[in-house]
PDB file of C-alpha atoms in Angstrom:
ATOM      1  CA  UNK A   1      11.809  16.962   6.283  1.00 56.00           C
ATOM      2  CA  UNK A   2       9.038  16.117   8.783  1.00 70.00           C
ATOM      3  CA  UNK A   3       9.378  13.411  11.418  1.00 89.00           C
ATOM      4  CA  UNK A   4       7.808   9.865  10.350  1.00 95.00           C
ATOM      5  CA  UNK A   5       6.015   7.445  12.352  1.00 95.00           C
ATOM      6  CA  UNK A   6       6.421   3.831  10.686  1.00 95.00           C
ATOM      7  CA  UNK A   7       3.770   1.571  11.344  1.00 90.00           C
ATOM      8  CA  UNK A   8       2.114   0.964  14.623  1.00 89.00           C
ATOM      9  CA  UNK A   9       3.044  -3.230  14.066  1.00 90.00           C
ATOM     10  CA  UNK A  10       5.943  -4.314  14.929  1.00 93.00           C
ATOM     11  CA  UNK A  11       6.817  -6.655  11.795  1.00 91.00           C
ATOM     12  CA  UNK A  12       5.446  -4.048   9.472  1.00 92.00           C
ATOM     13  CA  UNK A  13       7.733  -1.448  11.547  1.00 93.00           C
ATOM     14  CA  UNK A  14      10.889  -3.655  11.316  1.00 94.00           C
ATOM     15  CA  UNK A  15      10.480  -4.233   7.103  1.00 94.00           C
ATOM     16  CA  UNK A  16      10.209  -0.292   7.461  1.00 95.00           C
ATOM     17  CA  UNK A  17      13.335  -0.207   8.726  1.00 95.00           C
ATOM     18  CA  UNK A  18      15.096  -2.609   7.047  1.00 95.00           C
ATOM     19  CA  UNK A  19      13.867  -1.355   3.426  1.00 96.00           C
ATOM     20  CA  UNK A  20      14.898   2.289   4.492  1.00 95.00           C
ATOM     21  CA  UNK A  21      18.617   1.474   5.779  1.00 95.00           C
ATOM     22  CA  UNK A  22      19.747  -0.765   3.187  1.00 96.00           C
ATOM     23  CA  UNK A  23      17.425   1.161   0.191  1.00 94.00           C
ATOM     24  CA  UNK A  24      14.931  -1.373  -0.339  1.00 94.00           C
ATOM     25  CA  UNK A  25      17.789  -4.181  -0.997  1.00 94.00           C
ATOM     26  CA  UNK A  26      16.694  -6.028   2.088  1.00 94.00           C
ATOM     27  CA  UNK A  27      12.407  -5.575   1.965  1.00 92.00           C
ATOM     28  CA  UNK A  28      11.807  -5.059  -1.768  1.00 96.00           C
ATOM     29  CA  UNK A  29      11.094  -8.186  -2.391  1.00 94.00           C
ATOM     30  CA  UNK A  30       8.525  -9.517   1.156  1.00 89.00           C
ATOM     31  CA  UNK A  31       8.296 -13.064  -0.129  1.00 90.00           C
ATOM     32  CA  UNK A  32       9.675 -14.533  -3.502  1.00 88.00           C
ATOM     33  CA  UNK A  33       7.605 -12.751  -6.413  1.00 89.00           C
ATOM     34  CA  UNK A  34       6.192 -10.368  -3.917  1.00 95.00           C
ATOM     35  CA  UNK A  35       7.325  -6.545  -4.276  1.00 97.00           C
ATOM     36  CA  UNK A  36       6.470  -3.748  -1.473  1.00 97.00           C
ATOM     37  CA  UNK A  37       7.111  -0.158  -1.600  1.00 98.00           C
ATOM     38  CA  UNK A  38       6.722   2.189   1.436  1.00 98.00           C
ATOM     39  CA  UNK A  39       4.152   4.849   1.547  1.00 98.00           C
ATOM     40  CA  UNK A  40       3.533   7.603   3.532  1.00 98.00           C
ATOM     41  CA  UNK A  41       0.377   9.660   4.222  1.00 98.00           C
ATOM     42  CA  UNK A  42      -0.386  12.308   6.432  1.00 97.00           C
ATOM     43  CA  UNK A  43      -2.970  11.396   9.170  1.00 96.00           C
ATOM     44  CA  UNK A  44      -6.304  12.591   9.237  1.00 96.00           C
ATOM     45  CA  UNK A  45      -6.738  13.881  12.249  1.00 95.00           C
ATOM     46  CA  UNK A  46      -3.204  14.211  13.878  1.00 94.00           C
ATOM     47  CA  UNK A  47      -1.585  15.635  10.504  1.00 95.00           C
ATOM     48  CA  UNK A  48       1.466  13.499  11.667  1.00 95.00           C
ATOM     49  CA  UNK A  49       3.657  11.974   8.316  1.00 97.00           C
ATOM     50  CA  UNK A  50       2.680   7.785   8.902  1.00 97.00           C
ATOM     51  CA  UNK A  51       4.529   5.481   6.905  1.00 97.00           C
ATOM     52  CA  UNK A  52       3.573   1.484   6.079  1.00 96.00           C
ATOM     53  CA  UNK A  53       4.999  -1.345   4.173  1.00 96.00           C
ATOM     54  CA  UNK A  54       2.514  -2.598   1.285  1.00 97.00           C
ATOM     55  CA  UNK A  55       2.048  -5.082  -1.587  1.00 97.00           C
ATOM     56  CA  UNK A  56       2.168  -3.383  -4.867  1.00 98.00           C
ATOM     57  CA  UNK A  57       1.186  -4.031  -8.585  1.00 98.00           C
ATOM     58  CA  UNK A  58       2.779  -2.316 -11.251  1.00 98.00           C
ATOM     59  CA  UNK A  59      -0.278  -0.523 -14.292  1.00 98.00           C
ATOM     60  CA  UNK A  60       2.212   0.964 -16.688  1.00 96.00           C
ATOM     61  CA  UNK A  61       3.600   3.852 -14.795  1.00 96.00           C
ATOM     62  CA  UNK A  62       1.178   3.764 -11.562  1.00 98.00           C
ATOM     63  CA  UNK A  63       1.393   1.129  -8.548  1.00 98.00           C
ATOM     64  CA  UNK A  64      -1.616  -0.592  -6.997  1.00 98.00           C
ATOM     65  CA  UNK A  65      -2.068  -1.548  -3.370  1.00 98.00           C
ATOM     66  CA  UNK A  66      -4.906  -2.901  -1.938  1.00 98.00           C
ATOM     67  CA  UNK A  67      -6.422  -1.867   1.164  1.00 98.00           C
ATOM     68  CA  UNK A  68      -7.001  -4.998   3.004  1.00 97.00           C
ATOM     69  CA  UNK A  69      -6.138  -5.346   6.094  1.00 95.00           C
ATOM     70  CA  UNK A  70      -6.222  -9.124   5.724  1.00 94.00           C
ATOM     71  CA  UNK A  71      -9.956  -8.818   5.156  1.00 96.00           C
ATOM     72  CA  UNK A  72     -10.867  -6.543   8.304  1.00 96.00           C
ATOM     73  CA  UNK A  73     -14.330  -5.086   9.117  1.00 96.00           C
ATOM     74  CA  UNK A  74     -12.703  -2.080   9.174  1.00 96.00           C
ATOM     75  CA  UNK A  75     -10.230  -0.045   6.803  1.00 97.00           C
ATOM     76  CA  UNK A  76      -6.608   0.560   7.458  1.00 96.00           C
ATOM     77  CA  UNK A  77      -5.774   4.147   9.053  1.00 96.00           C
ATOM     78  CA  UNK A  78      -3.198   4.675   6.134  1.00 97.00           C
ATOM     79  CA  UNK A  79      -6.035   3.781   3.211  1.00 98.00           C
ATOM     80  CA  UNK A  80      -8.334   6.428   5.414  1.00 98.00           C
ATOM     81  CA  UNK A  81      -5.840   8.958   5.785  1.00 98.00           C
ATOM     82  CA  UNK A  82      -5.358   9.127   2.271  1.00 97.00           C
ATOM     83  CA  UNK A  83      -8.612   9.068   1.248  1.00 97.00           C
ATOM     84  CA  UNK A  84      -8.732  12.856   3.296  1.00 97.00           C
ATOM     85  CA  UNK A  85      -5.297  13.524   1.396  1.00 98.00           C
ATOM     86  CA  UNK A  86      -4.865  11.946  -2.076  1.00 98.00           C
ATOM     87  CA  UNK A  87      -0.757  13.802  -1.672  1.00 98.00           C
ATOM     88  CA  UNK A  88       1.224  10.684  -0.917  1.00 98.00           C
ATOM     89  CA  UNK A  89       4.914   9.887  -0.696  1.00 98.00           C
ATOM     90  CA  UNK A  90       6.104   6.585  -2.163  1.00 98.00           C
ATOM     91  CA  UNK A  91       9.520   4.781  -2.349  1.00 98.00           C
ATOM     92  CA  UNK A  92      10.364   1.723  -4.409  1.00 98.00           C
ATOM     93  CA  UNK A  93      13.655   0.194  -3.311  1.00 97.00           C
ATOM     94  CA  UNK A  94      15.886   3.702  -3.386  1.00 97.00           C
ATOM     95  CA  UNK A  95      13.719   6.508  -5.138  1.00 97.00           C
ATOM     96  CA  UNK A  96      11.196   8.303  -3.328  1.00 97.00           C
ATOM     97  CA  UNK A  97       8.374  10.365  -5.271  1.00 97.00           C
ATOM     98  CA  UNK A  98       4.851  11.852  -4.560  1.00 98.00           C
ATOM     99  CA  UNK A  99       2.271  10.874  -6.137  1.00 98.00           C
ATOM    100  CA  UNK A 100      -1.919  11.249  -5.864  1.00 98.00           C
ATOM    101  CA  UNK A 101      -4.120   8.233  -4.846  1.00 98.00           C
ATOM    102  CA  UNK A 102      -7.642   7.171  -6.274  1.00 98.00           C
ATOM    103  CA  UNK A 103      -9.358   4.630  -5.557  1.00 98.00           C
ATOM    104  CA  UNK A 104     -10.621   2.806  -8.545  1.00 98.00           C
ATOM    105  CA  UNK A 105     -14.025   1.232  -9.096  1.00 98.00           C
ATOM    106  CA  UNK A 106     -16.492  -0.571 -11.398  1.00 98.00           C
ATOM    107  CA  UNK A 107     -14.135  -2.086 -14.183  1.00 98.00           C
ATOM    108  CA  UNK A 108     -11.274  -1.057 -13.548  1.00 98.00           C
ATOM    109  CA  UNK A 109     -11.388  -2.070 -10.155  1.00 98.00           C
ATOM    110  CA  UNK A 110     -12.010  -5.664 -11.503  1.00 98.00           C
ATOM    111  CA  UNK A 111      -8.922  -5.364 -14.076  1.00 98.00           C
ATOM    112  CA  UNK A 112      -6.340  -3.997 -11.027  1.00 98.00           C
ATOM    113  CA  UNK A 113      -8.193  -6.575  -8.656  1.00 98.00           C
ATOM    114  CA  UNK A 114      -7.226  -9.516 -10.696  1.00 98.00           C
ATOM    115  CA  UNK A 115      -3.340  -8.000 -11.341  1.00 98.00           C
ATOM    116  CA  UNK A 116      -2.997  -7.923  -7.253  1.00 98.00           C
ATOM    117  CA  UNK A 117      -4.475 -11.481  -7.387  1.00 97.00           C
ATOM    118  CA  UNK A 118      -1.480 -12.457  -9.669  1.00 96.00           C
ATOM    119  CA  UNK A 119       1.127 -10.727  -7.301  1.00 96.00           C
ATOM    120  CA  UNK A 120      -0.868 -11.762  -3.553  1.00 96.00           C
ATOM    121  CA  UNK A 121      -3.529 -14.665  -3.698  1.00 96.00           C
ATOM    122  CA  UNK A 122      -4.574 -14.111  -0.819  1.00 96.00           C
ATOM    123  CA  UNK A 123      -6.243 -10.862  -1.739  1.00 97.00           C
ATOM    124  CA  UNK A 124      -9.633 -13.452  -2.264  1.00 96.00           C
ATOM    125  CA  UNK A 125      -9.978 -14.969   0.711  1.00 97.00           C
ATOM    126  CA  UNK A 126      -8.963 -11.693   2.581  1.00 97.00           C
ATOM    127  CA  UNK A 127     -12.632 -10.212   0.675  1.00 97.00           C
ATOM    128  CA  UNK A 128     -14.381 -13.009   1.853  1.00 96.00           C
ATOM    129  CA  UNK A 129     -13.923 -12.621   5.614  1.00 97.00           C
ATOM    130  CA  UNK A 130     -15.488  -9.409   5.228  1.00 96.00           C
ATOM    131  CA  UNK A 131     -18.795  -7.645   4.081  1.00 96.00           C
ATOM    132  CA  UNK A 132     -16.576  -4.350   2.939  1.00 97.00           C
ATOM    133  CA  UNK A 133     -15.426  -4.006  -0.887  1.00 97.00           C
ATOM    134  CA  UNK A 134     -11.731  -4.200  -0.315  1.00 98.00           C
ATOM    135  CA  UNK A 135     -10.769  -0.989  -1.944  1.00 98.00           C
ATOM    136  CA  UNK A 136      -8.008  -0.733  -5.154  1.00 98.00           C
ATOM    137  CA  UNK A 137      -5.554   2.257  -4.582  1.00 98.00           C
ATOM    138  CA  UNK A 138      -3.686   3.789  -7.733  1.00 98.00           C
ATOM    139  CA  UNK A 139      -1.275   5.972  -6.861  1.00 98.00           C
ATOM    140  CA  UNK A 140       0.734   7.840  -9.807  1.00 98.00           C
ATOM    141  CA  UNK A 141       3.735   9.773  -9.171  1.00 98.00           C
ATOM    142  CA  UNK A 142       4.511  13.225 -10.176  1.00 97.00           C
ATOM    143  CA  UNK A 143       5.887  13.947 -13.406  1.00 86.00           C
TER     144      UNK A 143
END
């Protein structure tokens, strides 16, 4: 398997590891009521596995995340690295799986918005420090 690099922030890095050793039992769960999964992209320009910590949704058998970057001008690398490669990894507590991303608009943007609302608040104010439409990632596993 091909070397990872976890998250460039230190928290993010350190919920990496935590979820990893003890198989999500210790990170699953960020806050009460608040699930994350690890995913892992391939970078854009480096082609170097990267691996972050992230909020997720559950829309029958995909996950939504939400590229936010607590309402940034700019996008985070991993939502622009797999925008170049939809071919993602995921793991949710102690299965790992690939799956595709897409990022979802019009509509269904609006219906996956509002489910990541339910599961982060914050997701509202983070869209109104910024002019950017905070994209809605699905990613589906593989069959």
């Amino acid at each position: 398997m091909a070397e990872v690099t976890d998250s460039p922030v230190s928290w993010v890095a350190e919920h990496t590891q935590r979820y990893l050793e003890s198989g999500g039992e210790d990170g699953h769960e960020w806050r009460p009521g608040v699930p994350t999964l690890l995913l892992t992209t391939t970078g854009r320009k480096s082609g170097v596995k990267r691996r972050t910590a992230l909020i997720y949704g559950r829309d029958t058998a995909d996950y939504v995340v939400v590229a936010s970057k607590g309402g940034s001008d700019e996008h985070p690398a991993w939502y622009l690295n797999l925008e170049a490669d939809p071919e993602v990894e995921i793991q949710v507590l102690d299965k790992t799986v690939p799956a595709t991303a897409r990022t979802v608009h019009g509509a269904e943007r609006e219906r996956l918005w509002a489910l990541m609302r339910e599961v982060w608040p914050a997701y509202d104010q983070y869209q109104t420090k910024t002019d950017r439409e905070i994209p809605v990632v699905v990613l589906t596993p593989h069959p």
